[in-house]
Amino acid sequence: MFVSTYAGAVAGIDAVKVTVEVNLTGGGLGLYLVGLPDNAVKESEQRIRAAFENTGRKMSGRKVVVNLAPADLRKEGAGFDLPIAVGILAAMSEVSGELLPTTMFAGELSLDGTLRPVRGVLPLAVKARDEGLRRLVVPAENAAEAAVVEGVEVYGLHSLGEVIALLNGERRFDATVPVDAEATLASQSAYAEDFADVKGQTAVKRALEIAAAGGHTGLGIGPAGGHNVLMIGAPGSGKTMLARRMPTILPPLSVEEALETTKIHSVAGKLGAERGLLSQRPFRAPHHMTSQVALIGGGQSPQPGEVSLAHNGVLFLDELPEFGRSVLEVLRQPLEDKKIVVSRARYSVEYPANFTLVAAMNPCPCGYYNHPTKECTCPPGAVHRYMGRISGPLLDRIDLQVEVTPVAIGEISQVRPSEPSAAIRERVIRAREVQAERFREVPGVHTNAMMNARMLREFCPLDQVARELLERAMVRLDLSARAYDRIVKVARTIADLEGTADIGAAHLAEAINYRSLDRGSWGR
């Protein structure tokens, strides 16, 4: 007897529909899995046999052939346990096949028949809806995640017995209530941190505001990445505190951004049972011992790395020179292309990686170079060697390099709070709306940071005074052509924050000031 059910395989952050074909034949014994299954899928036979026995059923004594189509797509993970088991039961006439043509299944089976959660359920739900399937059956822990997608009924069940009861109509199960995405984003977008908690550091807050303003409107019309920032200052000067508050001044996630971000975290297995839709912009802060694969993604079974988990949010790299040189160099492509393409012998996957990079570092090995009250104890040349751990091409891709000085005791003890994040966020949103209107007729471009050389000439004309100022700065700071473009882009954002149509010399001067930590001037 031949029966087919539907499952899904994750490729990148999207899913591919997989048809699970089950055929019972008279000759031979055993279960045969074909269709490029990995080891986890091959081991499903033992889990399925044990689950059958512990739910009062037995595997067919006839030969069972299971084909996972398309056969040239590699199938990975334990999420195929449930669709294979359902297909076998249907072929054995243990369950009704009436609902199978309109249902997708995903879930790992325990030996006692309970369902365990799996990764990537949200992309599967999107694929089920797009393929016209009416329902998706998943473990109960994955139900909230899958219910984000409208147009498909999601049944979160606890065991194989419940799945059988659903298919045979023996029990009534209520579909998981769909998530109201807009209401969820509105009610859960508040942050515990706030810039009002930060005393002093006016110049650094200004730099972070400019960085946040260099993106799109937050209305789901384009990437969220803004200008990248490097903060350099002594230990305890507040670099980490400032970085952690960066998401609070970015516009709230749109529904489209939230869905895309949630898909990435779903594929990576980072969503808990209670989390359906991510409502806050991601903030990822990997340790400086992080490997290339952990940062960029990939691996034997490809998964998104930290740069993709920070998509639509902030990637914070603390103690930047302590990261391995090879680890930092892999950031160069995503900082330019806003995506990651991981190519290996067996696969090639693409992950989005449009984030705002916020990095922090000490000014020297001892941490007190340029400190107002403490003396640097580093030997001659140590500052340059320390800065040399960060390559020039990577520094070129960081738009704003700002020095963080320790806050005076008098400012720390002030009772009056600083400007709150909400006020800064309003200015950021206004600047992003200006950019959205500017690039309305330019396909694929939504931010000042995304402009190419031709767009710089069109949208960022400089008068004679501004050009001469920038040329002098290029010579004095020994900057590259890429740095030239980035200074103009930052100046354009500064002008947008002020509501000015033209870039003036003052805007350029401020943008140039944020390159003061470049290799040509720092430590001399």
Coordinates of C-alpha atoms in Angstrom, one line a residue:
M1 CA 0.0 0.0 0.0
F2 CA 1.3 3.5 -0.9
V3 CA 0.7 6.6 1.2
S4 CA 2.3 10.1 1.2
T5 CA 2.5 12.8 3.9
Y6 CA 4.1 16.2 3.9
A7 CA 7.1 17.5 5.9
G8 CA 9.5 20.3 5.4
A9 CA 13.3 20.8 5.2
V10 CA 15.0 24.1 6.1
A11 CA 17.4 25.6 3.6
G12 CA 18.9 28.9 4.9
I13 CA 16.0 30.6 6.7
D14 CA 13.3 29.3 4.3
A15 CA 11.7 25.8 4.0
V16 CA 11.2 23.3 1.2
K17 CA 8.2 21.1 1.1
V18 CA 9.2 17.4 1.4
T19 CA 6.8 14.6 0.4
V20 CA 7.2 11.6 2.6
E21 CA 6.3 8.6 0.4
V22 CA 5.6 5.3 2.2
N23 CA 5.2 2.0 0.4
L24 CA 4.4 -1.4 2.0
T25 CA 5.5 -4.4 -0.1
G26 CA 5.1 -8.1 0.3
G27 CA 8.7 -9.1 -0.2
G28 CA 11.3 -8.6 2.4
L29 CA 11.5 -7.2 5.9
G30 CA 12.6 -4.0 7.7
L31 CA 12.4 -0.2 7.1
Y32 CA 14.4 1.4 4.3
L33 CA 14.9 5.2 4.2
V34 CA 15.9 6.8 0.9
G35 CA 16.1 10.4 -0.3
L36 CA 19.5 11.6 1.2
P37 CA 18.6 11.3 4.9
D38 CA 21.4 12.3 7.4
N39 CA 22.2 10.2 10.4
A40 CA 19.5 11.8 12.6
V41 CA 16.9 10.9 10.0
K42 CA 18.2 7.3 9.6
E43 CA 18.1 6.8 13.3
S44 CA 14.4 7.7 13.3
E45 CA 13.6 4.0 12.6
Q46 CA 14.6 3.0 16.2
R47 CA 12.7 5.9 17.7
I48 CA 9.6 5.1 15.6
R49 CA 9.6 1.4 16.5
A50 CA 9.9 2.2 20.2
A51 CA 7.2 4.8 20.0
F52 CA 4.9 2.4 18.3
E53 CA 5.4 -0.3 20.9
N54 CA 4.9 2.2 23.8
T55 CA 1.6 3.4 22.3
G56 CA 0.2 0.0 21.8
R57 CA 1.1 -0.5 18.1
K58 CA 3.7 -2.5 16.2
M59 CA 5.7 -1.9 13.1
S60 CA 4.4 -3.7 10.0
G61 CA 6.1 -7.1 9.5
R62 CA 6.3 -6.3 5.7
K63 CA 9.0 -4.4 4.0
V64 CA 8.6 -0.6 4.5
V65 CA 10.2 1.8 2.0
V66 CA 10.2 5.5 2.9
N67 CA 11.3 8.0 0.2
L68 CA 11.9 11.7 1.1
A69 CA 11.2 13.6 -2.1
P70 CA 12.8 15.6 -3.7
A71 CA 15.5 12.9 -3.5
D72 CA 18.4 15.2 -4.3
L73 CA 17.8 17.5 -1.3
R74 CA 19.7 16.5 1.9
K75 CA 17.3 15.9 4.8
E76 CA 18.6 16.7 8.3
G77 CA 17.3 16.6 11.8
A78 CA 14.8 14.6 13.9
G79 CA 11.8 16.7 12.7
F80 CA 11.1 14.0 10.1
D81 CA 10.2 11.4 12.9
L82 CA 6.5 12.4 13.1
P83 CA 5.7 12.6 9.3
I84 CA 7.5 9.3 8.7
A85 CA 5.6 7.6 11.6
V86 CA 2.2 9.0 10.4
G87 CA 2.9 7.8 6.9
I88 CA 3.7 4.3 8.1
L89 CA 0.6 4.2 10.3
A90 CA -1.5 5.4 7.3
A91 CA 0.0 2.7 5.1
M92 CA -0.8 0.1 7.8
S93 CA -4.4 1.5 7.9
E94 CA -3.9 2.5 11.6
V95 CA -4.9 6.1 10.9
S96 CA -7.3 7.7 8.4
G97 CA -5.6 9.2 5.4
E98 CA -8.4 11.8 4.9
L99 CA -6.5 14.8 6.4
L100 CA -3.0 13.8 5.0
P101 CA -3.3 15.7 1.7
T102 CA -3.8 19.0 3.4
T103 CA -1.5 18.6 6.5
M104 CA 2.2 19.1 7.1
F105 CA 3.9 17.4 10.1
A106 CA 7.0 18.2 12.0
G107 CA 8.3 16.8 15.3
E108 CA 10.8 14.5 17.0
L109 CA 9.5 11.3 18.7
S110 CA 10.7 10.2 22.1
L111 CA 10.8 6.4 22.8
D112 CA 7.6 6.6 24.8
G113 CA 5.8 8.4 22.0
T114 CA 5.9 12.0 23.3
L115 CA 6.7 14.8 20.9
R116 CA 9.8 16.8 21.3
P117 CA 10.3 20.4 19.9
V118 CA 12.4 20.9 16.8
R119 CA 14.1 23.9 15.1
G120 CA 12.8 25.8 12.1
V121 CA 9.0 25.4 12.7
L122 CA 8.2 29.0 11.7
P123 CA 9.7 28.6 8.1
L124 CA 7.7 25.3 7.9
A125 CA 4.5 27.1 8.8
V126 CA 5.2 29.8 6.1
K127 CA 5.8 27.1 3.5
A128 CA 2.7 25.1 4.5
R129 CA 0.6 28.3 4.0
D130 CA 2.3 29.1 0.7
E131 CA 1.7 25.5 -0.6
G132 CA -2.0 25.8 0.2
L133 CA -2.0 23.3 3.1
R134 CA -4.7 23.8 5.7
R135 CA -3.0 22.6 8.9
L136 CA 0.4 22.1 10.5
V137 CA 0.8 19.5 13.3
V138 CA 3.8 20.2 15.6
P139 CA 4.9 19.5 19.2
A140 CA 3.1 21.6 21.7
E141 CA 6.3 23.6 22.5
N142 CA 6.5 24.8 18.9
A143 CA 2.8 25.8 18.6
A144 CA 3.2 29.5 19.7
E145 CA 6.1 29.9 17.2
A146 CA 4.1 28.4 14.3
A147 CA 0.9 30.3 15.1
V148 CA 2.6 33.6 14.1
V149 CA 1.7 32.6 10.5
E150 CA -1.9 33.4 9.4
G151 CA -3.7 31.2 7.0
V152 CA -2.8 27.8 8.4
E153 CA -4.3 25.9 11.4
V154 CA -1.6 25.0 13.9
Y155 CA -2.1 22.0 16.2
G156 CA 0.3 21.7 19.1
L157 CA 0.1 18.2 20.4
H158 CA 2.0 16.3 23.1
S159 CA 2.3 12.7 21.8
L160 CA 1.9 10.4 18.9
G161 CA -1.3 9.1 20.5
E162 CA -2.8 12.6 20.3
V163 CA -1.8 12.8 16.6
I164 CA -3.5 9.5 15.9
A165 CA -6.6 10.7 17.7
L166 CA -6.7 13.9 15.7
L167 CA -6.3 12.1 12.3
N168 CA -8.9 9.5 13.2
G169 CA -11.4 12.0 14.6
E170 CA -11.4 10.3 18.0
R171 CA -10.8 13.5 19.9
R172 CA -11.4 17.2 19.2
F173 CA -8.4 19.4 19.4
D174 CA -8.5 23.2 19.2
A175 CA -6.1 24.9 16.9
T176 CA -3.6 27.3 18.5
V177 CA -4.9 30.8 18.5
P178 CA -3.1 32.9 15.9
V179 CA -0.7 35.5 17.2
D180 CA -1.9 39.1 16.7
A181 CA 1.5 40.4 15.4
E182 CA 0.8 44.1 15.6
A183 CA -0.7 43.8 19.1
T184 CA 2.3 41.7 20.3
L185 CA 4.8 44.2 18.9
A186 CA 3.0 47.1 20.5
S187 CA 2.6 45.5 23.9
Q188 CA 6.1 43.9 24.3
S189 CA 8.5 46.3 22.7
A190 CA 9.5 48.1 25.9
Y191 CA 13.2 47.8 27.0
A192 CA 14.5 47.5 30.5
E193 CA 17.4 49.8 29.6
D194 CA 17.2 53.5 28.8
F195 CA 19.6 56.2 27.9
A196 CA 18.2 58.2 30.8
D197 CA 20.3 56.0 33.0
V198 CA 23.5 57.1 31.4
K199 CA 25.1 60.2 33.1
G200 CA 27.2 62.4 30.9
Q201 CA 28.8 61.0 27.7
T202 CA 26.9 63.5 25.5
A203 CA 29.3 63.1 22.6
V204 CA 29.0 59.3 22.6
K205 CA 25.3 59.4 22.8
R206 CA 25.3 61.8 19.8
A207 CA 27.4 59.3 17.8
L208 CA 25.1 56.4 18.6
E209 CA 22.1 58.6 17.6
I210 CA 23.7 59.3 14.3
A211 CA 24.5 55.6 13.8
A212 CA 20.9 54.6 14.6
A213 CA 19.6 57.3 12.2
G214 CA 21.5 55.9 9.2
G215 CA 18.9 53.2 8.5
H216 CA 15.3 53.0 7.1
T217 CA 12.0 54.0 8.6
G218 CA 11.3 50.8 10.5
L219 CA 8.2 50.3 8.3
G220 CA 9.3 47.1 6.7
I221 CA 10.5 48.6 3.5
G222 CA 14.2 47.7 3.7
P223 CA 17.2 46.7 5.8
A224 CA 17.6 48.0 9.3
G225 CA 21.4 48.4 9.5
G226 CA 22.7 51.9 10.1
H227 CA 26.2 53.3 10.5
N228 CA 28.8 51.2 12.4
V229 CA 30.4 52.5 15.6
L230 CA 33.6 51.9 17.4
M231 CA 33.9 53.2 21.0
I232 CA 37.4 53.4 22.5
G233 CA 38.0 54.2 26.1
A234 CA 39.3 53.1 29.5
P235 CA 37.8 50.3 31.5
G236 CA 34.7 51.4 33.4
S237 CA 34.0 54.4 31.2
G238 CA 30.6 53.1 30.2
K239 CA 31.2 51.6 26.7
T240 CA 29.1 48.4 27.4
M241 CA 26.4 50.4 29.2
L242 CA 26.0 52.6 26.2
A243 CA 26.1 49.8 23.7
R244 CA 23.3 47.8 25.5
R245 CA 21.0 50.8 25.1
M246 CA 21.5 51.1 21.4
P247 CA 18.4 49.0 20.5
T248 CA 16.2 51.4 22.6
I249 CA 16.7 54.3 20.2
L250 CA 16.1 52.2 17.0
P251 CA 12.5 52.3 15.6
P252 CA 10.2 49.5 16.8
L253 CA 10.2 46.3 14.7
S254 CA 7.7 46.3 11.9
V255 CA 5.7 43.1 11.4
E256 CA 7.8 42.1 8.4
E257 CA 11.0 42.7 10.3
A258 CA 9.8 40.8 13.3
L259 CA 8.7 37.8 11.2
E260 CA 12.1 37.7 9.3
T261 CA 14.0 38.0 12.6
T262 CA 11.9 35.3 14.3
K263 CA 12.5 32.9 11.3
I264 CA 16.3 33.2 11.8
H265 CA 16.0 32.5 15.6
S266 CA 13.6 29.7 14.9
V267 CA 16.1 28.0 12.5
A268 CA 18.9 28.5 15.1
G269 CA 16.7 27.0 17.8
K270 CA 16.8 30.1 19.9
L271 CA 13.1 30.5 20.5
G272 CA 11.6 29.3 23.8
A273 CA 8.3 27.5 24.1
E274 CA 6.6 30.7 25.2
R275 CA 7.9 33.0 22.5
G276 CA 6.0 33.3 19.3
L277 CA 7.1 36.5 17.7
L278 CA 10.3 38.5 18.6
S279 CA 9.1 41.9 19.6
Q280 CA 12.4 43.6 20.3
R281 CA 15.4 44.3 18.1
P282 CA 18.1 41.7 18.7
F283 CA 21.2 42.5 20.7
R284 CA 23.9 40.0 20.3
A285 CA 27.2 40.2 22.2
P286 CA 29.4 37.2 21.4
H287 CA 32.5 36.5 23.6
H288 CA 35.9 37.4 22.1
M289 CA 36.7 33.6 22.1
T290 CA 33.9 33.1 19.5
S291 CA 35.0 31.0 16.5
Q292 CA 34.6 32.0 12.8
V293 CA 31.7 29.5 12.3
A294 CA 29.9 30.7 15.5
L295 CA 30.2 34.3 14.3
I296 CA 29.5 33.9 10.6
G297 CA 27.4 30.7 10.5
G298 CA 27.7 27.3 8.8
G299 CA 29.0 24.2 10.3
Q300 CA 28.4 20.5 9.5
S301 CA 24.7 21.1 9.8
P302 CA 24.5 24.7 8.7
Q303 CA 23.0 27.2 11.2
P304 CA 22.9 31.0 11.4
G305 CA 25.8 32.6 13.2
E306 CA 25.8 35.7 15.5
V307 CA 25.9 38.1 12.6
S308 CA 22.6 36.7 11.3
L309 CA 21.0 36.4 14.8
A310 CA 21.7 40.2 15.0
H311 CA 19.8 40.8 11.8
N312 CA 17.6 43.9 12.1
G313 CA 19.4 44.7 15.4
V314 CA 22.8 45.3 17.0
L315 CA 25.9 43.2 17.0
F316 CA 28.1 44.2 19.9
L317 CA 31.8 43.2 19.9
D318 CA 33.4 44.1 23.2
E319 CA 37.1 44.0 23.6
L320 CA 37.5 44.1 19.8
P321 CA 41.3 43.6 19.6
E322 CA 40.9 40.4 21.6
F323 CA 39.0 38.7 18.9
G324 CA 41.1 36.5 16.6
R325 CA 42.3 38.3 13.5
S326 CA 40.7 35.8 11.2
V327 CA 37.4 36.0 13.1
L328 CA 37.3 39.8 12.6
E329 CA 38.2 39.6 8.9
V330 CA 35.1 37.5 8.1
L331 CA 33.0 40.5 9.1
R332 CA 34.1 42.4 6.0
Q333 CA 31.7 40.8 3.6
P334 CA 28.5 41.1 5.7
L335 CA 29.3 44.7 6.6
E336 CA 29.3 45.5 2.9
D337 CA 26.8 43.0 1.4
K338 CA 24.4 42.7 4.4
K339 CA 24.2 39.0 3.9
I340 CA 26.2 35.9 4.4
V341 CA 26.7 33.2 1.8
V342 CA 28.2 30.0 3.3
S343 CA 29.5 27.6 0.7
R344 CA 30.8 24.2 1.5
A345 CA 31.3 21.0 -0.5
R346 CA 27.9 19.7 0.4
Y347 CA 25.8 22.8 0.5
S348 CA 25.5 26.5 -0.1
V349 CA 23.2 28.6 2.1
E350 CA 22.5 32.3 2.4
Y351 CA 21.6 34.1 5.6
P352 CA 20.6 37.7 6.0
A353 CA 23.0 39.8 8.1
N354 CA 21.9 43.4 8.1
F355 CA 22.9 44.6 11.5
T356 CA 24.5 47.7 13.1
L357 CA 27.9 46.9 14.4
V358 CA 28.8 48.5 17.7
A359 CA 32.3 47.7 18.9
A360 CA 34.2 48.6 22.0
M361 CA 37.9 48.5 22.9
N362 CA 40.5 49.8 25.4
P363 CA 42.9 52.4 24.0
C364 CA 45.9 50.2 24.8
P365 CA 46.9 47.0 26.6
C366 CA 46.8 48.6 30.1
G367 CA 43.7 50.5 29.2
Y368 CA 44.7 54.0 30.3
Y369 CA 46.2 55.7 27.2
N370 CA 44.8 59.2 27.0
H371 CA 43.2 58.8 30.5
P372 CA 42.7 62.2 32.2
T373 CA 43.9 61.1 35.6
K374 CA 45.6 57.7 35.3
E375 CA 49.0 57.1 33.6
C376 CA 49.5 54.6 30.8
T377 CA 52.1 52.0 31.7
C378 CA 52.4 50.5 28.3
P379 CA 55.9 50.4 26.7
P380 CA 56.7 52.4 23.6
G381 CA 55.0 51.1 20.5
A382 CA 52.4 49.1 22.5
V383 CA 49.5 51.3 21.4
H384 CA 50.2 50.9 17.7
R385 CA 50.7 47.2 18.1
Y386 CA 47.4 46.9 20.0
M387 CA 45.6 48.9 17.3
G388 CA 47.3 46.8 14.7
R389 CA 45.2 43.8 15.7
I390 CA 42.4 45.5 13.8
S391 CA 43.0 45.6 10.1
G392 CA 42.8 48.8 8.1
P393 CA 40.0 47.4 5.8
L394 CA 37.9 46.6 8.8
L395 CA 38.4 50.1 10.4
D396 CA 37.5 51.6 7.0
R397 CA 34.1 49.9 7.3
I398 CA 33.4 51.5 10.7
D399 CA 31.8 54.9 10.1
L400 CA 32.1 56.4 13.5
Q401 CA 35.1 56.1 15.8
V402 CA 34.5 57.9 19.1
E403 CA 36.5 58.2 22.2
V404 CA 34.7 57.5 25.5
T405 CA 36.2 59.4 28.4
P406 CA 35.4 58.6 32.1
V407 CA 32.5 60.5 33.6
A408 CA 33.3 63.0 36.3
I409 CA 32.1 62.2 39.8
G410 CA 30.0 65.3 39.8
E411 CA 28.0 64.1 36.8
I412 CA 27.5 60.6 38.2
S413 CA 26.0 62.0 41.4
Q414 CA 23.5 64.2 39.6
V415 CA 19.9 63.3 40.5
R416 CA 18.4 64.7 37.3
P417 CA 18.1 62.0 34.6
S418 CA 19.6 62.3 31.2
E419 CA 17.6 62.5 28.0
P420 CA 15.4 59.4 27.7
S421 CA 15.7 56.9 24.8
A422 CA 12.1 57.8 23.7
A423 CA 13.1 61.3 22.8
I424 CA 16.2 60.2 20.9
R425 CA 14.1 57.5 19.1
E426 CA 11.7 60.2 17.8
R427 CA 14.5 62.1 16.2
V428 CA 15.9 58.9 14.7
I429 CA 12.5 58.0 13.2
R430 CA 12.1 61.4 11.7
A431 CA 15.6 61.2 10.0
R432 CA 14.7 57.7 8.7
E433 CA 11.5 58.9 7.2
V434 CA 13.5 61.6 5.3
Q435 CA 15.7 58.8 3.9
A436 CA 12.7 56.7 3.0
E437 CA 11.4 59.6 0.9
R438 CA 14.8 60.3 -0.6
F439 CA 15.3 56.7 -1.9
R440 CA 11.6 56.1 -2.7
E441 CA 12.4 55.8 -6.4
V442 CA 15.7 53.8 -6.0
P443 CA 15.2 50.1 -6.0
G444 CA 16.9 48.2 -3.2
V445 CA 18.3 51.2 -1.4
H446 CA 16.6 52.6 1.7
T447 CA 19.5 54.0 3.8
N448 CA 22.2 56.6 3.7
A449 CA 24.7 53.8 4.6
M450 CA 23.6 51.9 1.4
M451 CA 24.4 54.6 -1.1
N452 CA 27.0 53.9 -3.8
A453 CA 29.3 56.4 -5.5
R454 CA 26.8 57.5 -8.1
M455 CA 24.1 58.1 -5.4
L456 CA 26.6 60.1 -3.3
R457 CA 27.1 62.5 -6.3
E458 CA 23.3 62.7 -6.7
F459 CA 22.1 63.0 -3.1
C460 CA 25.2 64.4 -1.4
P461 CA 26.5 67.4 -3.4
L462 CA 29.2 69.4 -1.6
D463 CA 29.9 73.1 -2.1
Q464 CA 33.5 74.4 -2.5
V465 CA 34.1 75.0 1.2
A466 CA 32.9 71.5 2.2
R467 CA 35.0 69.8 -0.5
E468 CA 38.2 71.7 0.5
L469 CA 37.5 70.8 4.2
L470 CA 37.1 67.1 3.3
E471 CA 40.2 67.1 1.1
R472 CA 42.4 68.5 3.9
A473 CA 41.0 65.9 6.3
M474 CA 41.8 63.1 3.9
V475 CA 45.4 64.2 3.6
R476 CA 45.9 64.9 7.3
L477 CA 44.3 61.6 8.5
D478 CA 45.6 59.6 5.6
L479 CA 42.2 58.1 4.9
S480 CA 41.1 55.8 2.1
A481 CA 38.6 56.3 -0.6
R482 CA 36.1 54.1 1.3
A483 CA 36.6 56.3 4.3
Y484 CA 35.9 59.4 2.1
D485 CA 32.5 57.9 1.0
R486 CA 31.6 56.9 4.6
I487 CA 32.3 60.4 5.9
V488 CA 30.0 61.9 3.3
K489 CA 27.3 59.3 4.2
V490 CA 27.6 60.2 7.9
A491 CA 27.4 63.9 7.1
R492 CA 24.2 63.2 5.1
T493 CA 22.7 61.5 8.1
I494 CA 23.7 64.4 10.4
A495 CA 22.0 66.8 8.0
D496 CA 18.9 64.6 8.0
L497 CA 18.8 64.7 11.8
E498 CA 18.8 68.5 11.7
G499 CA 16.2 68.6 8.9
T500 CA 18.6 70.2 6.5
A501 CA 18.4 69.5 2.7
D502 CA 22.1 70.4 2.0
I503 CA 25.2 69.1 3.6
G504 CA 27.1 72.0 5.1
A505 CA 30.7 72.3 6.3
A506 CA 29.5 71.9 9.9
H507 CA 28.0 68.5 9.1
L508 CA 31.2 67.4 7.4
A509 CA 33.3 68.7 10.3
E510 CA 31.3 66.6 12.8
A511 CA 31.5 63.5 10.5
I512 CA 35.3 64.0 10.1
N513 CA 35.7 64.3 13.9
Y514 CA 34.3 60.7 14.2
R515 CA 37.3 59.5 12.2
S516 CA 39.8 60.8 14.8
L517 CA 40.6 57.4 16.0
D518 CA 41.7 56.2 12.6
R519 CA 45.1 54.5 12.3
G520 CA 46.8 57.6 10.9
S521 CA 46.2 59.8 14.0
W522 CA 45.5 57.6 17.0
G523 CA 48.4 57.0 19.4
R524 CA 50.7 59.7 18.1

